[in-house]
XYZ file of N, CA, C and O in Angstrom:
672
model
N 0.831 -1.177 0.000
C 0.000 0.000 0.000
C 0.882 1.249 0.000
O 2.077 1.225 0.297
N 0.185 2.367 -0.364
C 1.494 3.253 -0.703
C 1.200 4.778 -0.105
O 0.485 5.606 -0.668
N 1.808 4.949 0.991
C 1.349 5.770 1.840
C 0.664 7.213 1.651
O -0.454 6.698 1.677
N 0.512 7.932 1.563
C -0.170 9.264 1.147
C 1.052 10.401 1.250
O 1.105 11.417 0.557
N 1.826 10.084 2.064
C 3.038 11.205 1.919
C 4.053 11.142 0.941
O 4.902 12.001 0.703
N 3.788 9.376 0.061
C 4.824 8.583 -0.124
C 4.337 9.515 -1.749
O 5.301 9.826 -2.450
N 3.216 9.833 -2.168
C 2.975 10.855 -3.196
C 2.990 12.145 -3.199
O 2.322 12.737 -4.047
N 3.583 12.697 -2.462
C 4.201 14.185 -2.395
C 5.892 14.302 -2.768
O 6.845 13.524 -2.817
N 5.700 15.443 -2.947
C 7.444 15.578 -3.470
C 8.945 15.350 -2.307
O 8.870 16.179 -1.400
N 9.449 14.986 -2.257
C 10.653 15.018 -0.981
C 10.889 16.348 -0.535
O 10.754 16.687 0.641
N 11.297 17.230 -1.608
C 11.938 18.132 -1.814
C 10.841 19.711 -1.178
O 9.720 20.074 -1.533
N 11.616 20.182 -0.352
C 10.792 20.605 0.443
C 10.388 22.175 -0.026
O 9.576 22.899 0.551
N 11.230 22.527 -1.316
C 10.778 23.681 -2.181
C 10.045 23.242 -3.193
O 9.733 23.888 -4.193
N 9.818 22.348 -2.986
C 7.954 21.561 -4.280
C 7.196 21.108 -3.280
O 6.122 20.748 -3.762
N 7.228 20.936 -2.036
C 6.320 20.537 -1.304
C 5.304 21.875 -0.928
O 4.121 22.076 -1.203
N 5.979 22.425 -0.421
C 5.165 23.746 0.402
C 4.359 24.393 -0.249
O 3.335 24.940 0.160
N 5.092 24.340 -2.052
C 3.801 25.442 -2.940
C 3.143 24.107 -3.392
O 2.298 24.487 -4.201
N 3.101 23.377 -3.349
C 1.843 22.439 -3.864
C 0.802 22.248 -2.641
O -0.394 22.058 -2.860
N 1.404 22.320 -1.196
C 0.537 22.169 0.079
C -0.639 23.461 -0.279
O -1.868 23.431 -0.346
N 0.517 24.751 -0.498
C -0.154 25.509 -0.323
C -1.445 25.986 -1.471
O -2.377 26.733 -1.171
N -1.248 25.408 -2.710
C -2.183 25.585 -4.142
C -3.286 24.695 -3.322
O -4.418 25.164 -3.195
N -3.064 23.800 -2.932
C -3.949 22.470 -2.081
C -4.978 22.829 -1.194
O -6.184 22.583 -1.145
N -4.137 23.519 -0.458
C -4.904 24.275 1.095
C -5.785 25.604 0.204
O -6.899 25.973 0.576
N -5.152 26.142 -0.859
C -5.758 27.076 -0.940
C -7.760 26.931 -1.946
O -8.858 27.487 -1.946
N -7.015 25.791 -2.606
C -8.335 25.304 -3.536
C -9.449 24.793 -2.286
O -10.598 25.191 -2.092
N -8.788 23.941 -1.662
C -10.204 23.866 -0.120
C -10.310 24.829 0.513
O -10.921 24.300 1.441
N -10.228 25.825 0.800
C -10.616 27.344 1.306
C -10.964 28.172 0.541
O -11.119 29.303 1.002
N -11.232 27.934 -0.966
C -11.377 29.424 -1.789
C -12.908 29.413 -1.431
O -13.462 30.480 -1.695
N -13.824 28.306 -0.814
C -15.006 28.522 -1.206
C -15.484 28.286 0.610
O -16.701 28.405 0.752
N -15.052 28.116 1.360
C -15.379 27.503 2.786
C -14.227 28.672 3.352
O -13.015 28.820 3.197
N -15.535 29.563 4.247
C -14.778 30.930 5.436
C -15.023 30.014 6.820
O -15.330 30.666 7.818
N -14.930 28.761 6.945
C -15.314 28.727 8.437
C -14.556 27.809 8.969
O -14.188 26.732 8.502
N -14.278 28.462 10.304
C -13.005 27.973 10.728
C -12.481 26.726 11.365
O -11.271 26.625 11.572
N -13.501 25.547 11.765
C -13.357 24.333 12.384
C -13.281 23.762 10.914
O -12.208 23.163 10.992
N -13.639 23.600 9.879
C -13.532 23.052 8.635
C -12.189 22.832 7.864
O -11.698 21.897 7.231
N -11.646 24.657 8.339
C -10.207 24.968 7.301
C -9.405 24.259 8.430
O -8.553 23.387 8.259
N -9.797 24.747 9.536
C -8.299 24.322 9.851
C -8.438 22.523 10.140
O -7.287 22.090 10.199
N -9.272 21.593 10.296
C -9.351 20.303 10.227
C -8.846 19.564 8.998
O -8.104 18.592 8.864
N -9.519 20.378 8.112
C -8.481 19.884 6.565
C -7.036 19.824 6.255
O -6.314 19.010 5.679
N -6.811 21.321 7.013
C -4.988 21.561 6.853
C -4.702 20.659 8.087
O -3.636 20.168 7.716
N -4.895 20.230 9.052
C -3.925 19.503 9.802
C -4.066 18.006 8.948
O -2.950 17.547 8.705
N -5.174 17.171 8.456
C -5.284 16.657 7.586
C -4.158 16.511 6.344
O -3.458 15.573 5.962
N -4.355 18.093 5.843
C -3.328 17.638 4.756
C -2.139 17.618 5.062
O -1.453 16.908 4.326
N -1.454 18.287 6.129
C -0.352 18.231 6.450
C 0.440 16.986 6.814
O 1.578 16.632 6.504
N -0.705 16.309 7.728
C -0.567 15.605 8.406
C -0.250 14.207 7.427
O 0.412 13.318 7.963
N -0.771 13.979 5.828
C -0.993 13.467 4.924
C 0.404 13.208 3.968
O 0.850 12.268 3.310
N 0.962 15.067 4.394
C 2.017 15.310 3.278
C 3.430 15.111 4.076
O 4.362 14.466 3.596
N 3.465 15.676 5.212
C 4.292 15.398 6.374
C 5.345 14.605 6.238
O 4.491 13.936 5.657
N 6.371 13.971 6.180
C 7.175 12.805 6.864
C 7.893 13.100 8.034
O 8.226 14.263 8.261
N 8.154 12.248 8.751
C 8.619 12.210 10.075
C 8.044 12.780 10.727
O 8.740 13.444 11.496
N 6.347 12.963 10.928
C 5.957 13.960 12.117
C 5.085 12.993 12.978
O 5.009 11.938 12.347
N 4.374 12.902 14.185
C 3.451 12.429 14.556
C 2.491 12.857 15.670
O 1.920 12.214 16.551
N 2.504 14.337 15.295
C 1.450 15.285 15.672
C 1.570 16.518 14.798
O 2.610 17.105 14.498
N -0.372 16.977 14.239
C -0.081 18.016 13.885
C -1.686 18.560 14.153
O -2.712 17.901 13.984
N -1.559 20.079 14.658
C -2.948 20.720 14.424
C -2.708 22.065 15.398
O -1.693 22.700 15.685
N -3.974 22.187 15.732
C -4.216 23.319 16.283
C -4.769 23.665 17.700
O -5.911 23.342 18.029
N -3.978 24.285 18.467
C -4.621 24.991 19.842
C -5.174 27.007 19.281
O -4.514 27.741 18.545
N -6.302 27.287 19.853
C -6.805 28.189 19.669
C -6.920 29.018 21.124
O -6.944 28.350 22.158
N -6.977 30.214 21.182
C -7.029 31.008 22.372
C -8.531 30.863 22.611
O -9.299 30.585 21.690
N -8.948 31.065 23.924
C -9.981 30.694 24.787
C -9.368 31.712 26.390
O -8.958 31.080 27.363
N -9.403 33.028 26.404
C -9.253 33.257 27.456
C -7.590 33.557 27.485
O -6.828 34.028 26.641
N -7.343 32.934 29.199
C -5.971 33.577 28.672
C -4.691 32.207 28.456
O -3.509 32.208 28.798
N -5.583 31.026 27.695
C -5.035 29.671 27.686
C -5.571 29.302 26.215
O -6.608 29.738 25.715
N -4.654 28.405 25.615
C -4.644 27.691 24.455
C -5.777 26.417 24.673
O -5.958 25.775 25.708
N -6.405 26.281 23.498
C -7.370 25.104 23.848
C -6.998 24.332 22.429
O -6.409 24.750 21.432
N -7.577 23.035 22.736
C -7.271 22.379 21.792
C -8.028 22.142 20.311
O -9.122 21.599 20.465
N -7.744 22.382 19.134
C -8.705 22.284 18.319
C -8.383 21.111 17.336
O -8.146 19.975 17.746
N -8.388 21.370 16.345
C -8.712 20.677 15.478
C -7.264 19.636 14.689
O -6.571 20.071 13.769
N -7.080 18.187 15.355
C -5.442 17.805 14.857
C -5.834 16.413 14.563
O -6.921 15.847 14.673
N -4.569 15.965 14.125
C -4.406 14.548 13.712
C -3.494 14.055 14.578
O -2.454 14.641 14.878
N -3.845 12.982 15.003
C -2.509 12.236 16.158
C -3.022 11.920 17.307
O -4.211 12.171 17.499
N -2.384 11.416 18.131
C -2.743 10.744 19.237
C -3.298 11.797 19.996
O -3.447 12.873 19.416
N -3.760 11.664 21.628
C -4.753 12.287 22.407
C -3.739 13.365 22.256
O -2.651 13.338 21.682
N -4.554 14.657 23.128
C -3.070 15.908 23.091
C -3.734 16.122 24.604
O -4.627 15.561 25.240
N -2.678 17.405 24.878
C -2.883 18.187 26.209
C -4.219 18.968 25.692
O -4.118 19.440 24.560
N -5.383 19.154 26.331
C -6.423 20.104 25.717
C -6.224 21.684 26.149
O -6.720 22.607 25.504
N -5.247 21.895 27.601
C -5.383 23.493 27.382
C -3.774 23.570 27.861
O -2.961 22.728 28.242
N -3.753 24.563 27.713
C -1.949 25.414 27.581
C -2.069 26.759 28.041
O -2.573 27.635 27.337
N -1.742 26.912 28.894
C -1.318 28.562 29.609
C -0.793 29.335 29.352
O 0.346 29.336 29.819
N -1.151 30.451 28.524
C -0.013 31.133 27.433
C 1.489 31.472 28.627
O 1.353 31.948 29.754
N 2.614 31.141 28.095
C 3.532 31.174 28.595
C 3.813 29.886 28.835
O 4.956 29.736 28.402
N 3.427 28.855 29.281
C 3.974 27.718 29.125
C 4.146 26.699 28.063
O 3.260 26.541 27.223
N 5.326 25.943 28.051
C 5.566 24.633 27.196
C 6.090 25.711 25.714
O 6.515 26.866 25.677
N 5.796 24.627 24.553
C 6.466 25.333 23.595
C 5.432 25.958 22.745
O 5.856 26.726 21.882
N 4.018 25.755 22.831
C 3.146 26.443 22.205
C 2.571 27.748 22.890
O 1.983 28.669 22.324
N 2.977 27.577 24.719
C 2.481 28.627 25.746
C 3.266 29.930 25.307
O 2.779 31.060 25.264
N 4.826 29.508 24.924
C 5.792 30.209 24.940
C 5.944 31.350 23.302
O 6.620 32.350 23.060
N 4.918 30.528 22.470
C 5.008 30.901 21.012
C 4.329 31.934 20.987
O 4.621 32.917 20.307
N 3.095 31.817 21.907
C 1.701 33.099 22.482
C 2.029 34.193 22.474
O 1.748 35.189 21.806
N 3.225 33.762 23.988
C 3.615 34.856 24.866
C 4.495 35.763 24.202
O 4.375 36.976 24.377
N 5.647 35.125 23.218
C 6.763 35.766 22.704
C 6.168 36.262 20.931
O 6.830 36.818 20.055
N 4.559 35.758 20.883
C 4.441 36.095 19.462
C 5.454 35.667 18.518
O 5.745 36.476 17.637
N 6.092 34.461 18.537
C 6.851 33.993 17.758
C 7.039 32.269 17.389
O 6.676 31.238 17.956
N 7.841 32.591 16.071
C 7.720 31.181 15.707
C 8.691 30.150 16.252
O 9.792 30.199 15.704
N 8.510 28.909 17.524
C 9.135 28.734 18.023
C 9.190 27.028 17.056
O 8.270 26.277 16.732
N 10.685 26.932 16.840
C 11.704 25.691 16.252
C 12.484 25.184 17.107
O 13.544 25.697 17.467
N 11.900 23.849 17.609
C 12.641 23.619 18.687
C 13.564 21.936 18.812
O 12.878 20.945 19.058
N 14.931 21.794 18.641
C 15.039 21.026 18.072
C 15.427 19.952 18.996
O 16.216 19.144 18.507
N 14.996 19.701 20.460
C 15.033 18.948 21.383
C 13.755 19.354 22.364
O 13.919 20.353 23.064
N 13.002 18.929 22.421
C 11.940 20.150 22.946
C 12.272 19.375 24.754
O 11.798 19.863 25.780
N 12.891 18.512 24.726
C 12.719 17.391 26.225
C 13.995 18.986 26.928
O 13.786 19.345 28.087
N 14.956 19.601 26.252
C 15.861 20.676 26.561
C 14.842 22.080 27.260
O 15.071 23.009 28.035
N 13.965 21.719 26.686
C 13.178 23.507 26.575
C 12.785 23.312 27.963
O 12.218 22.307 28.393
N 13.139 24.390 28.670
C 12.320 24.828 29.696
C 10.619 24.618 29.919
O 9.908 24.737 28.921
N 10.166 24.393 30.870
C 8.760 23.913 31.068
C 8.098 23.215 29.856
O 6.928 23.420 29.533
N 8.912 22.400 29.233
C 8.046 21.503 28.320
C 7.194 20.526 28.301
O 7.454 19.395 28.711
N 6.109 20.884 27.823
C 5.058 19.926 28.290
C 4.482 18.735 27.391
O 3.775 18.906 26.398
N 4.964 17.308 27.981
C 4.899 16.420 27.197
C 3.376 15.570 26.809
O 2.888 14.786 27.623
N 2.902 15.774 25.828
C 1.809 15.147 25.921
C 1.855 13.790 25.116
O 1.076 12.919 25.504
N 2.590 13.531 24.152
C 3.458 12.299 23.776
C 4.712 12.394 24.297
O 5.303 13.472 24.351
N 5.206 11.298 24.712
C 6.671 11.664 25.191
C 7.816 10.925 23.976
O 9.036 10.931 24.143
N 7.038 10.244 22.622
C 7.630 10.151 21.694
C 8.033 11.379 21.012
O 9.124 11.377 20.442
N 7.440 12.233 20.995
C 8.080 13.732 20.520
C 9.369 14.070 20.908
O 9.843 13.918 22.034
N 9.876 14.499 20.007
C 11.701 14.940 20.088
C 11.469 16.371 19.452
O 11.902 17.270 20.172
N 11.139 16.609 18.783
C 11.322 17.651 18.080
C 9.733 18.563 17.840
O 8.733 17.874 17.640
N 9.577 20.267 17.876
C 8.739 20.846 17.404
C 8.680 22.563 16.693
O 9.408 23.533 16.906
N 7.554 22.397 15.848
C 7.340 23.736 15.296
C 6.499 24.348 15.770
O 5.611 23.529 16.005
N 6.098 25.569 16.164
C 4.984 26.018 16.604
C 4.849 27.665 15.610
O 5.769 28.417 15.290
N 3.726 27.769 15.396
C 3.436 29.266 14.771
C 2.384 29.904 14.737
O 1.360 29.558 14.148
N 2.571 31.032 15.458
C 1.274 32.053 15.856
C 0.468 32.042 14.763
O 0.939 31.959 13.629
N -0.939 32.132 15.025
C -1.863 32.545 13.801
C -2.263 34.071 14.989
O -2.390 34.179 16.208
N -2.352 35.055 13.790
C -3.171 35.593 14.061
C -4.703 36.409 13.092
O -4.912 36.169 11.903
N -5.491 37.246 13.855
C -6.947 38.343 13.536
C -6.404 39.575 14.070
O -6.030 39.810 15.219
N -6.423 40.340 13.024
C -6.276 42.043 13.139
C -4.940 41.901 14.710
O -5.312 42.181 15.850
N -3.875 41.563 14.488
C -2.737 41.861 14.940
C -2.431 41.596 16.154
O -1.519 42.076 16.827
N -3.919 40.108 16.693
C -3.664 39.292 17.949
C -3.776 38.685 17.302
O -4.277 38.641 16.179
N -2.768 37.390 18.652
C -2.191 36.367 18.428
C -3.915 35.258 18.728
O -4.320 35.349 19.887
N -4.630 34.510 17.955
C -5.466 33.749 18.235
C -5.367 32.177 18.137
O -6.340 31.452 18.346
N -4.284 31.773 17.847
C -3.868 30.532 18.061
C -2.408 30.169 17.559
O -1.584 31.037 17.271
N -2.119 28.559 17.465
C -1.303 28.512 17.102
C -1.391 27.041 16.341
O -1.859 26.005 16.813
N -0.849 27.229 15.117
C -0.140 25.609 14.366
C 0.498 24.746 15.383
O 0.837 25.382 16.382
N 0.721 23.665 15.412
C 1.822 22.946 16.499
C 1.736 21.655 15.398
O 0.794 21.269 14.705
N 3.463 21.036 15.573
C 3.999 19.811 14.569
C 5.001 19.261 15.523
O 5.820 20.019 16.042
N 4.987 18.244 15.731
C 5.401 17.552 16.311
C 6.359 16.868 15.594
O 6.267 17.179 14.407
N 7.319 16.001 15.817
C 8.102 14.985 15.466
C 8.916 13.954 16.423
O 9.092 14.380 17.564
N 9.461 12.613 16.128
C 9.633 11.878 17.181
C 11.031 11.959 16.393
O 11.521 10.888 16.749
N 11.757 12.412 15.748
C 13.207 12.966 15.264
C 13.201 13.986 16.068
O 12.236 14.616 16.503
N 14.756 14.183 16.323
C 15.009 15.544 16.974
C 15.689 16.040 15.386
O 16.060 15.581 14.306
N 15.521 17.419 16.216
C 15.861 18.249 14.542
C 15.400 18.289 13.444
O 16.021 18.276 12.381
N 14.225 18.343 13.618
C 13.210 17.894 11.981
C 13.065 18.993 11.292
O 13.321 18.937 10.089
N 12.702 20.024 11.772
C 12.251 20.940 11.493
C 13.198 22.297 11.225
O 13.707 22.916 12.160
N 13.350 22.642 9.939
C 14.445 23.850 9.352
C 13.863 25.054 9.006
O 12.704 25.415 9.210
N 14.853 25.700 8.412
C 13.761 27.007 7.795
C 13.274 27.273 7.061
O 12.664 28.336 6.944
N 13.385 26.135 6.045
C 12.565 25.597 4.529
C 11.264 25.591 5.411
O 10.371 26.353 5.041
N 10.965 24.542 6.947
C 10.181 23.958 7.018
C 8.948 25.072 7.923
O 7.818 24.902 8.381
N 9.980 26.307 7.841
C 9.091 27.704 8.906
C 8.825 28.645 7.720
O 7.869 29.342 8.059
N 9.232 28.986 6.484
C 9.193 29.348 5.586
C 7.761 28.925 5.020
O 6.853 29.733 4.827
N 7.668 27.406 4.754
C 6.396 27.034 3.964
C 5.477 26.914 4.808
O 4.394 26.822 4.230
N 5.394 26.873 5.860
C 4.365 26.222 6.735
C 4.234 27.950 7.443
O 3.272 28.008 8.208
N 4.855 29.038 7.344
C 4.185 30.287 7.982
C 3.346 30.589 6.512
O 2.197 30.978 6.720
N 3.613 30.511 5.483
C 2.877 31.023 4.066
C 1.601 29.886 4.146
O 0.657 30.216 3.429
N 1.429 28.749 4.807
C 0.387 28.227 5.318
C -0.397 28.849 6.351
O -1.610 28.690 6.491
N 0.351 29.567 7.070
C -0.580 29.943 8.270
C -1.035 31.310 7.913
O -1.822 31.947 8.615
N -0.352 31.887 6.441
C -0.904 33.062 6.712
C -2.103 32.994 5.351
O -2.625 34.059 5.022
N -2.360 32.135 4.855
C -3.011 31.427 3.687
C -4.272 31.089 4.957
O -5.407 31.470 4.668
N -4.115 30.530 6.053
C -5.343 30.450 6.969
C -6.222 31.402 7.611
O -7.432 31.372 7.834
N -5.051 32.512 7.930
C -5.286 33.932 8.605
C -6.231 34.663 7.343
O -7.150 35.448 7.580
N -5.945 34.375 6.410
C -6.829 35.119 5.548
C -8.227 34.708 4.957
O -9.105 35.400 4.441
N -8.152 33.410 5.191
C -9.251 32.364 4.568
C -10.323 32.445 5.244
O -11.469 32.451 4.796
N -9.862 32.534 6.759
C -11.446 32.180 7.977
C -11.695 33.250 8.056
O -11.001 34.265 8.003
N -13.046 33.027 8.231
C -13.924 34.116 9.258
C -13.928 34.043 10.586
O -14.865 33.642 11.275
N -12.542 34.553 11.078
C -12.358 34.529 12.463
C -13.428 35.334 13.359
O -13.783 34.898 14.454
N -13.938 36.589 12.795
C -15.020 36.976 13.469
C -16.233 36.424 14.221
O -16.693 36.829 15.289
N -16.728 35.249 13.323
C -17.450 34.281 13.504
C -17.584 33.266 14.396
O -18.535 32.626 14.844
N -15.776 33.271 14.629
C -15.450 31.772 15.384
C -15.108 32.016 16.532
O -14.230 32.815 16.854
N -16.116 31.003 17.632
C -15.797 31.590 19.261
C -15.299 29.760 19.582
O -15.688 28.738 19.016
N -14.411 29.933 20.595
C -14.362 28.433 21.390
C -15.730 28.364 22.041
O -16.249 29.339 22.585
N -16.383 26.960 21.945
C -17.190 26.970 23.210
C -16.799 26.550 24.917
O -17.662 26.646 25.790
């Protein structure tokens, strides 16, 4: 059988603009936001190699909640400032982390994870969630791999109708 990633390109400057033509044809017609972003962790998650978590925590207050991913159970809320997605909130930045078991207050919710990406999404210039990718490699993740995957997140930032979308 022939895996679904195993038909994407290796090469990680043909991967990202085909993710992104991909992601963008399922969003040209769908503004709503449990949909887009369930698909993209989907496709990512599809196109991916070496990862084995990917999706989304969304702000809810003054903590990350869990939304919409592929992979085993996760942590459901995150305290902005803690772990490596708390820390992405707080610092508004894209955190690449290439031992995450090293990082200060890291919070393991697989403890097969070695390695992660995390990247702010934001609505009108707050931070309202974040991407999170996991990997059970340490060092997976480069700047090819923050490069294509922020032109993903900002391909999302523009797609939803964040106005619309509340956590319950």
């Amino acid at each position: 059988m022939v895996e679904i990633n195993e038909l994407y390109p290796s090469k990680k400057n043909q991967l990202y603009p085909l993710l992104k033509a991909q992601l963008k044809a399922l969003t040209d017609d769908e503004r709503l936001v449990l949909p887009n972003l369930s698909n993209t962790s989907a496709l990512l998650n599809g196109a991916l190699t070496d990862i084995n978590w990917v999706g989304f925590y969304l702000m809810k207050g003054n903590q990350l909640v869990l939304g919409p991913f592929q992979g085993k159970t996760a942590c459901i809320r995150i305290p902005v400032g803690r772990g490596v997605c708390g820390t992405a909130v707080a610092e508004n930045k894209i955190m690449r982390v290439m031992d995450v078991h090293e990082f200060p207050g890291h919070i393991a919710c697989d403890s097969a994870s070695n390695s992660e990406i995390v990247l702010p999404i934001h609505h009108n210039g707050t931070v309202i969630g974040v991407l999170d990718i996991d990997s059970p490699i340490l060092n997976r993740f480069d700047e090819e791999d923050e490069k294509g995957l922020s032109e993903i997140v900002t391909l999302l930032e523009n797609a939803c109708d964040w106005e619309q979308f509340t956590m319950c």
